[in-house]
XYZ file of C-alpha atoms in Angstrom:
347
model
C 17.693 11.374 -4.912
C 20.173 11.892 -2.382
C 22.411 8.878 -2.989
C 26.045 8.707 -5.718
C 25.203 5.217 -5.872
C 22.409 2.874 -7.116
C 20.006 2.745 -4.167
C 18.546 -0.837 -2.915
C 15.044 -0.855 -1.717
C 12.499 -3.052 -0.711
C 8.688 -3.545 -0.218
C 7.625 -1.824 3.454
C 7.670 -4.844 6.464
C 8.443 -4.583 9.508
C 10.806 -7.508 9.627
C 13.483 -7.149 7.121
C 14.080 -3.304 8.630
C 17.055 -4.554 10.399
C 18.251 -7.618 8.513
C 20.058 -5.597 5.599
C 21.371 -2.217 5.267
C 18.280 -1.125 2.775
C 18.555 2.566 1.057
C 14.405 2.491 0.799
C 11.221 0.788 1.399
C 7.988 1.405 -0.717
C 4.385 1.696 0.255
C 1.260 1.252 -1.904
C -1.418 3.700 -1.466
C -4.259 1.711 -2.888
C -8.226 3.208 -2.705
C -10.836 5.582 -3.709
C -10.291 9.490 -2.727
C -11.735 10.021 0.293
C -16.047 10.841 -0.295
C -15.746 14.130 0.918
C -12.372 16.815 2.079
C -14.684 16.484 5.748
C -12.570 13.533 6.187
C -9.353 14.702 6.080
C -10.012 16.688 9.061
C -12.658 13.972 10.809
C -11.736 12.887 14.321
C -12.389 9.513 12.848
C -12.929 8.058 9.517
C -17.369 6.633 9.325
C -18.080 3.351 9.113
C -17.270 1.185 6.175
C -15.248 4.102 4.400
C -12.610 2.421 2.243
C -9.925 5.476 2.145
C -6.051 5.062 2.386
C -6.139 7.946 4.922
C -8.496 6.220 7.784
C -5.182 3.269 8.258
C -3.104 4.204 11.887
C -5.517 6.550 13.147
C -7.625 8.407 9.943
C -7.445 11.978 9.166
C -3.896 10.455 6.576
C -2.158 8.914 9.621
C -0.569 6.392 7.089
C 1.854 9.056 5.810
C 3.495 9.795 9.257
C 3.464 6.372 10.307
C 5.389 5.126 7.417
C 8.150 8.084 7.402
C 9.010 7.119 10.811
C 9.074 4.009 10.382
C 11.755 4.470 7.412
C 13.369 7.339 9.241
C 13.385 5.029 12.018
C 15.389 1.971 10.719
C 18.536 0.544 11.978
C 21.132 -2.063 10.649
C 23.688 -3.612 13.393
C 22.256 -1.763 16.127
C 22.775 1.280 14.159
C 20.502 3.941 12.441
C 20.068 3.655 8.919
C 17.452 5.895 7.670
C 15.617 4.708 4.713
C 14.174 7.066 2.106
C 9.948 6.333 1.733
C 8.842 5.783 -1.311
C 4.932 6.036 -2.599
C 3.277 3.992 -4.582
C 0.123 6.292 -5.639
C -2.441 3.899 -7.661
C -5.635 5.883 -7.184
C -7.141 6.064 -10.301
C -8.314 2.484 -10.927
C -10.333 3.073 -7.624
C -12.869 6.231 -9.071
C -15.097 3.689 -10.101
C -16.267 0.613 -9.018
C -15.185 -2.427 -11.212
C -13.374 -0.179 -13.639
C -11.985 -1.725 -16.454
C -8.761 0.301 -18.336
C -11.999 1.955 -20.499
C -13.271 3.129 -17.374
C -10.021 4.922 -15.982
C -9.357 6.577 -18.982
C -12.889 7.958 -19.029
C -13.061 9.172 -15.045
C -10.901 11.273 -15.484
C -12.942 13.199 -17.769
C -15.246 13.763 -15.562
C -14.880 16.964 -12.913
C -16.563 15.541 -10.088
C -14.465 12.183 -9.816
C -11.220 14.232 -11.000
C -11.371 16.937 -8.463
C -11.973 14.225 -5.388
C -8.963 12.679 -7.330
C -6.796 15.984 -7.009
C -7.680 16.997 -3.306
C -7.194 13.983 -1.958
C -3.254 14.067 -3.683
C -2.929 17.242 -2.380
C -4.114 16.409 1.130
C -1.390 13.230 0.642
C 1.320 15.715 -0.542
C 0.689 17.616 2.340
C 0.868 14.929 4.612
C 4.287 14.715 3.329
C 5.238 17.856 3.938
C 9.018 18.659 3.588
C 10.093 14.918 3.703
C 12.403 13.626 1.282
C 10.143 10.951 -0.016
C 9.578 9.621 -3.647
C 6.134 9.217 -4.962
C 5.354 6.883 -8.278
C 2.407 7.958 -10.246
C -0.395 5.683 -11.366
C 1.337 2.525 -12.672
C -0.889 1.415 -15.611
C -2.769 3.914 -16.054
C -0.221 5.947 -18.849
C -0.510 3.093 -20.834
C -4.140 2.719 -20.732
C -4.221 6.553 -21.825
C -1.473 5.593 -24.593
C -3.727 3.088 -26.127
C -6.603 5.465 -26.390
C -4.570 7.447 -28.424
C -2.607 10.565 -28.688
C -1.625 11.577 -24.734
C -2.127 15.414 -25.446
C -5.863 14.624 -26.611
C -7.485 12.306 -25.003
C -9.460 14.455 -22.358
C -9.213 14.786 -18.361
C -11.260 18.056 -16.668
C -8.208 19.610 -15.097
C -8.316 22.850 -15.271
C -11.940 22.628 -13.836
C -10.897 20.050 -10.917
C -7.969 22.200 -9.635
C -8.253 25.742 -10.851
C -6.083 26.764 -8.470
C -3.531 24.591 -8.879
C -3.293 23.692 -12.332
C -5.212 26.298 -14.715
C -2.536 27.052 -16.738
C -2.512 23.394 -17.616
C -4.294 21.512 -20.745
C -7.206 19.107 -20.941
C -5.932 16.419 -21.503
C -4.315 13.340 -20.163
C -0.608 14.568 -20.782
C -2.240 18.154 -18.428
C -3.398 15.612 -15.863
C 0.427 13.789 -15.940
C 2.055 17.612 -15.700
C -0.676 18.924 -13.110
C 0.490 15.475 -10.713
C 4.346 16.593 -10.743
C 3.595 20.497 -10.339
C 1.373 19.955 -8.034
C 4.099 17.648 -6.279
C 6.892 20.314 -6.108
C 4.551 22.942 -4.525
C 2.996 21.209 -1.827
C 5.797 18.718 -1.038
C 9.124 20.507 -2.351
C 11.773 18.415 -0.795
C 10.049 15.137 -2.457
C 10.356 14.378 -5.839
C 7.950 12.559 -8.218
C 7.916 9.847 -11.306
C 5.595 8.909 -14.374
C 5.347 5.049 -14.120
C 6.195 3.936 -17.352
C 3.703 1.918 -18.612
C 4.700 0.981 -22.763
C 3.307 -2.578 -23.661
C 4.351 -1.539 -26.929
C 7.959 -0.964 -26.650
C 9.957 -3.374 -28.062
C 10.759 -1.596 -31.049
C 8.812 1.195 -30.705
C 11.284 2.880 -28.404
C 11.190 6.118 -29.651
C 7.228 6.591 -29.595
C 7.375 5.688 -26.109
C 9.978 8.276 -25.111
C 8.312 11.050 -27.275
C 4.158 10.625 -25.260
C 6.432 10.173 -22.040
C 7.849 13.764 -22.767
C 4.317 14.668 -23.985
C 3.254 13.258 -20.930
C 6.046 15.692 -18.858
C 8.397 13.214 -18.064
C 10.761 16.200 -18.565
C 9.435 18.148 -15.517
C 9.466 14.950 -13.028
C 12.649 13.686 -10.776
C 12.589 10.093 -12.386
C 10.873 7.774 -14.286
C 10.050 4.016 -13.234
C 10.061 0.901 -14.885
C 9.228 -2.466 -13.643
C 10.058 -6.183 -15.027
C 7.819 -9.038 -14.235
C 5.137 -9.030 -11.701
C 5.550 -12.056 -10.097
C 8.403 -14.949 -9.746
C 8.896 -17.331 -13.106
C 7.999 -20.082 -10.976
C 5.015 -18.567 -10.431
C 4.425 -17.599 -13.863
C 4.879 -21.028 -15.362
C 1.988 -22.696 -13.222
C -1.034 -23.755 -16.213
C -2.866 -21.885 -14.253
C -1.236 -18.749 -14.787
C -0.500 -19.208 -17.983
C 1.898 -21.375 -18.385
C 4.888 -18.913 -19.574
C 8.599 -18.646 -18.345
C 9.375 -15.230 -17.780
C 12.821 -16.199 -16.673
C 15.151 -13.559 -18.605
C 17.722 -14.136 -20.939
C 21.194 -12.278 -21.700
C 19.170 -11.190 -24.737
C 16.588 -9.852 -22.677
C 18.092 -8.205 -20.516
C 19.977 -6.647 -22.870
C 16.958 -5.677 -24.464
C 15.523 -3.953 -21.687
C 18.498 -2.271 -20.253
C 18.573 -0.461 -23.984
C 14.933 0.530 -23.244
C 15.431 1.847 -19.549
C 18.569 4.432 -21.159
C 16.420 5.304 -24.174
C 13.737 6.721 -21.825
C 16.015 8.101 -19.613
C 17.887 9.832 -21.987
C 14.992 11.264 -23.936
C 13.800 12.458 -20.512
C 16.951 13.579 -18.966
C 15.695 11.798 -15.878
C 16.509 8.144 -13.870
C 15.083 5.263 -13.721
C 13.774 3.194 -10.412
C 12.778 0.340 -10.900
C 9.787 -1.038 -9.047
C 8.509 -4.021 -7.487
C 11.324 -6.627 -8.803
C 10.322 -10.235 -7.857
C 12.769 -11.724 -5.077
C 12.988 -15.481 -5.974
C 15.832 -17.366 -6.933
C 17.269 -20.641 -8.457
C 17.393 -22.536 -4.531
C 13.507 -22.199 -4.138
C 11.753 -25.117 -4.771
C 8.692 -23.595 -6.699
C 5.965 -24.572 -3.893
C 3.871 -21.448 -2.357
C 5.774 -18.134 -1.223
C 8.932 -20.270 -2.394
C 8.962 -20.026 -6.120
C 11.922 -19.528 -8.933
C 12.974 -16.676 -10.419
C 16.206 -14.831 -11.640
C 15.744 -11.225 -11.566
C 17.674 -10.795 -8.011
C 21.121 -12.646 -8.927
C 21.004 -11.303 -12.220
C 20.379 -7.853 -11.235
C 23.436 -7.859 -8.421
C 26.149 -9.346 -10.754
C 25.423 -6.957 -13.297
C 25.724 -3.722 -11.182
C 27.574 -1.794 -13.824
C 25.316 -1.990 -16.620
C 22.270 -1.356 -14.413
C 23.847 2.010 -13.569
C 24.644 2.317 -17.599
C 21.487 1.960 -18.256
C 20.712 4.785 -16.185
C 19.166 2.710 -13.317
C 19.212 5.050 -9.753
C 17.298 2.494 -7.749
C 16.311 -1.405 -7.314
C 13.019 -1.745 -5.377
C 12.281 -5.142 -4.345
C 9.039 -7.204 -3.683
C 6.801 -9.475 -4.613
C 3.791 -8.787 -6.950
C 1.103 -10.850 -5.976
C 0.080 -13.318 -3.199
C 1.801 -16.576 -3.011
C 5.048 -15.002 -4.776
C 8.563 -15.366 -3.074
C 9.009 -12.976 -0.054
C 12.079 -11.004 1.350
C 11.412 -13.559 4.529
C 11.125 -16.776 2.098
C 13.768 -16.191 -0.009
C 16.277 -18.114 2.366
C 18.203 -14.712 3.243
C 18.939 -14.480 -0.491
C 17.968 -10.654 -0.741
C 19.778 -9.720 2.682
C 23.267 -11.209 1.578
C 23.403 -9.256 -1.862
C 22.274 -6.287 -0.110
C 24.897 -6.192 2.456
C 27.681 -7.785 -0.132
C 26.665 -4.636 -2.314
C 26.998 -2.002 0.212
C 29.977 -3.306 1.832
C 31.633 -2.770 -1.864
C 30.800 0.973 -1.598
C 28.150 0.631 -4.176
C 27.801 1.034 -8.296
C 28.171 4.969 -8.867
C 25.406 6.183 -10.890
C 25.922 6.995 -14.668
C-alpha cells in the first residue's frame, strides 16, 4: 500500500489535516445506490434524493473532493499527501429499515443488486487511477456467515453485472469476488479489502479464515479488522450496556493471534478500522470519554506489525465518543512521536 512501515490514519476532518503528520484519512460512503444511472450524469441530483454522489456538487463530486483534500494535506507548512481510504457500506441501504435478514436477502434480488453494482462501478470510476483503498461492506460478511455456508447462500450476480462478473458464481462468496474484480478493472491503481466481520472467532479461527478465502480474501489487497466501536467510557454507561470493553494483555494478545491467523491464511494485511481515540486523562463526560486502545496500540508497535497489522485508522464510532479534537492532543503527539522514530517496518 505504498508505505515499509505501519501507516497511521485517521477519520476525514478538516481540522486535524495539519496537526500531525497522518499517512491516511477515511471516508464513509453511507446510502442507497443512486434510483436510476440518469443521475450519475444529472446536472443536479432531484429533490429529496438521498445518494452519496449528490454531496459537493452531485453527479459523485464526493470522490474528487475528498482525494484532494488528502492529496492536498500539509504538516509544518509542508505537503504531506495522505492516501484516501473508502469506507463502502451500501448494502444495509437497498431497503428501507433492513434488518441483517433483509441484507442478506437483497442481494438476491437482480433489480436491487444491479443498482448495487452500477452505482460501485460509477464510484470506482470516480476513482479512476488514484491510489486509494476501499473497505467493503463492514457487517455485512458476517450477516452472510450466519446464514450459512458463504458459497451458497444466493446473490443474482451474474444477472446484475453480466458484463462484469459472468464468469462469477451465485452466491454471496461471487458477490465478495465480483466487488474486488470489479475493483482492479475499473480503478487499477487502488486496491480493495473484505471487512472482516467473525462474531464467532474466538476459537473458531480457522472457520473464519477458510469462508474469508471462500469469500476471495485471496484475490483482495488487504483485509480489515476493527476493535470496539466506541470508547470504554462510553461503553460502560447503563445505558449502553453497562460493559467495560477496556482490553487486557490477554486480550490483546488474543486478538493480535486472530489478525495473523487471517492474514496468513489470506496472504494479505490487515488495516484496522475505526479505532476509538480516548484515553486514561478524559474524564468520561460527552465527546471526552475513557478508553485504552490508542496508548496501547503505540507502545506496542512491534507486535502490531507481527501480527501483520499495515495500518491504524483512527476515529470515533458513534456520536458523543472521544474525538481527534477532544482527546487533549493525545492522538497528534503519538502520531508525530511515531513518525519521528522512522516508523515500525511491516512484517
Amino acid at each position: 500500500m505504498g508505505k515499509s512501515t505501519v501507516m497511521i490514519g485517521r477519520i476525514s476532518n478538516d481540522k486535524p489535516s495539519v496537526a500531525a503528520p497522518f499517512d491516511a484519512q477515511y471516508q464513509y460512503v453511507v446510502s442507497p445506490p443512486a434510483p436510476s444511472s440518469d443521475v450519475y450524469t444529472a446536472k443536479s441530483c432531484p429533490d429529496g434524493t438521498n445518494w452519496w454522489g449528490c454531496a459537493w456538487g452531485g453527479r459523485g463530486g464526493l470522490v474528487p473532493h475528498m482525494q484532494a483534500r488528502a492529496a492536498q494535506a500539509t504538516y509544518q507548512g509542508q505537503p504531506h499527501p495522505q492516501t484516501m481510504v473508502w469506507s463502502w457500506f451500501v448494502i444495509p441501504h437497498l431497503t428501507p429499515n433492513a434488518t441483517w435478514q433483509d441484507e442478506v436477502k437483497a442481494v438476491n434480488r437482480v433489480d436491487l443488486l444491479t443498482r448495487y453494482l452500477n452505482d460501485y462501478r460509477f464510484f470506482l470510476q470516480k476513482i479512476g487511477t488514484s491510489h486509494d483503498m476501499i473497505d467493503l461492506e463492514a457487517d455485512f460478511w458476517g450477516f452472510a456467515r450466519g446464514t450459512g455456508d458463504v458459497t451458497k447462500v444466493p446473490a443474482q450476480v451474474t444477472a446484475a453485472a453480466p458484463n462484469d462478473c459472468g464468469n462469477q458464481e451465485n452466491s454471496v462468496a461471487g458477490l465478495a469476488r465480483c466487488l474486488i474484480s470489479m475493483t482492479h478493472k475499473y480503478a487499477p491503481d487502488a486496491t480493495a479489502g473484505l471487512h472482516l466481520t467473525c462474531w464467532d472467532w474466538p476459537g473458531n479461527e480457522q472457520k473464519c479464515a477458510r469462508d474469508y478465502v471462500a469469500l476471495g480474501a485471496k484475490n483482495a489487497d488487504f483485509l480489515v479488522g476493527e476493535v470496539e466501536a466506541v470508547d470504554a467510557g462510553l461503553n460502560a454507561l447503563p445505558e449502553n450496556g453497562g460493559h467495560s470493553s477496556f482490553w487486557s494483555e490477554k486480550k490483546w494478545s488474543a486478538q493480535l493471534a486472530y489478525w495473523k491467523t487471517m492474514a496468513e491464511a489470506a496472504g494479505k494485511p490487515i488495516v484496522v478500522w475505526q479505532i476509538p481515540v480516548g484515553n486514561m486523562r478524559q474524564n468520561n463526560t460527552p465527546y471526552h470519554y475513557q478508553d485504552d486502545k490508542v496508548d496501547w496500540l503505540f507502545s506496542h508497535m512491534d507486535q502490531v506489525a507481527s501480527a501483520h497489522v499495515a495500518a491504524l485508522l483512527f476515529g470515533q464510532g458513534s456520536d458523543k465518543s472521544t474525538t481527534i479534537e477532544t482527546d487533549g492532543g493525545n492522538l497528534f503527539a503519538k502520531t508525530i512521536a511515531y513518525q519521528n522514530s522512522g516508523g515500525t517496518p511491516l512484517k
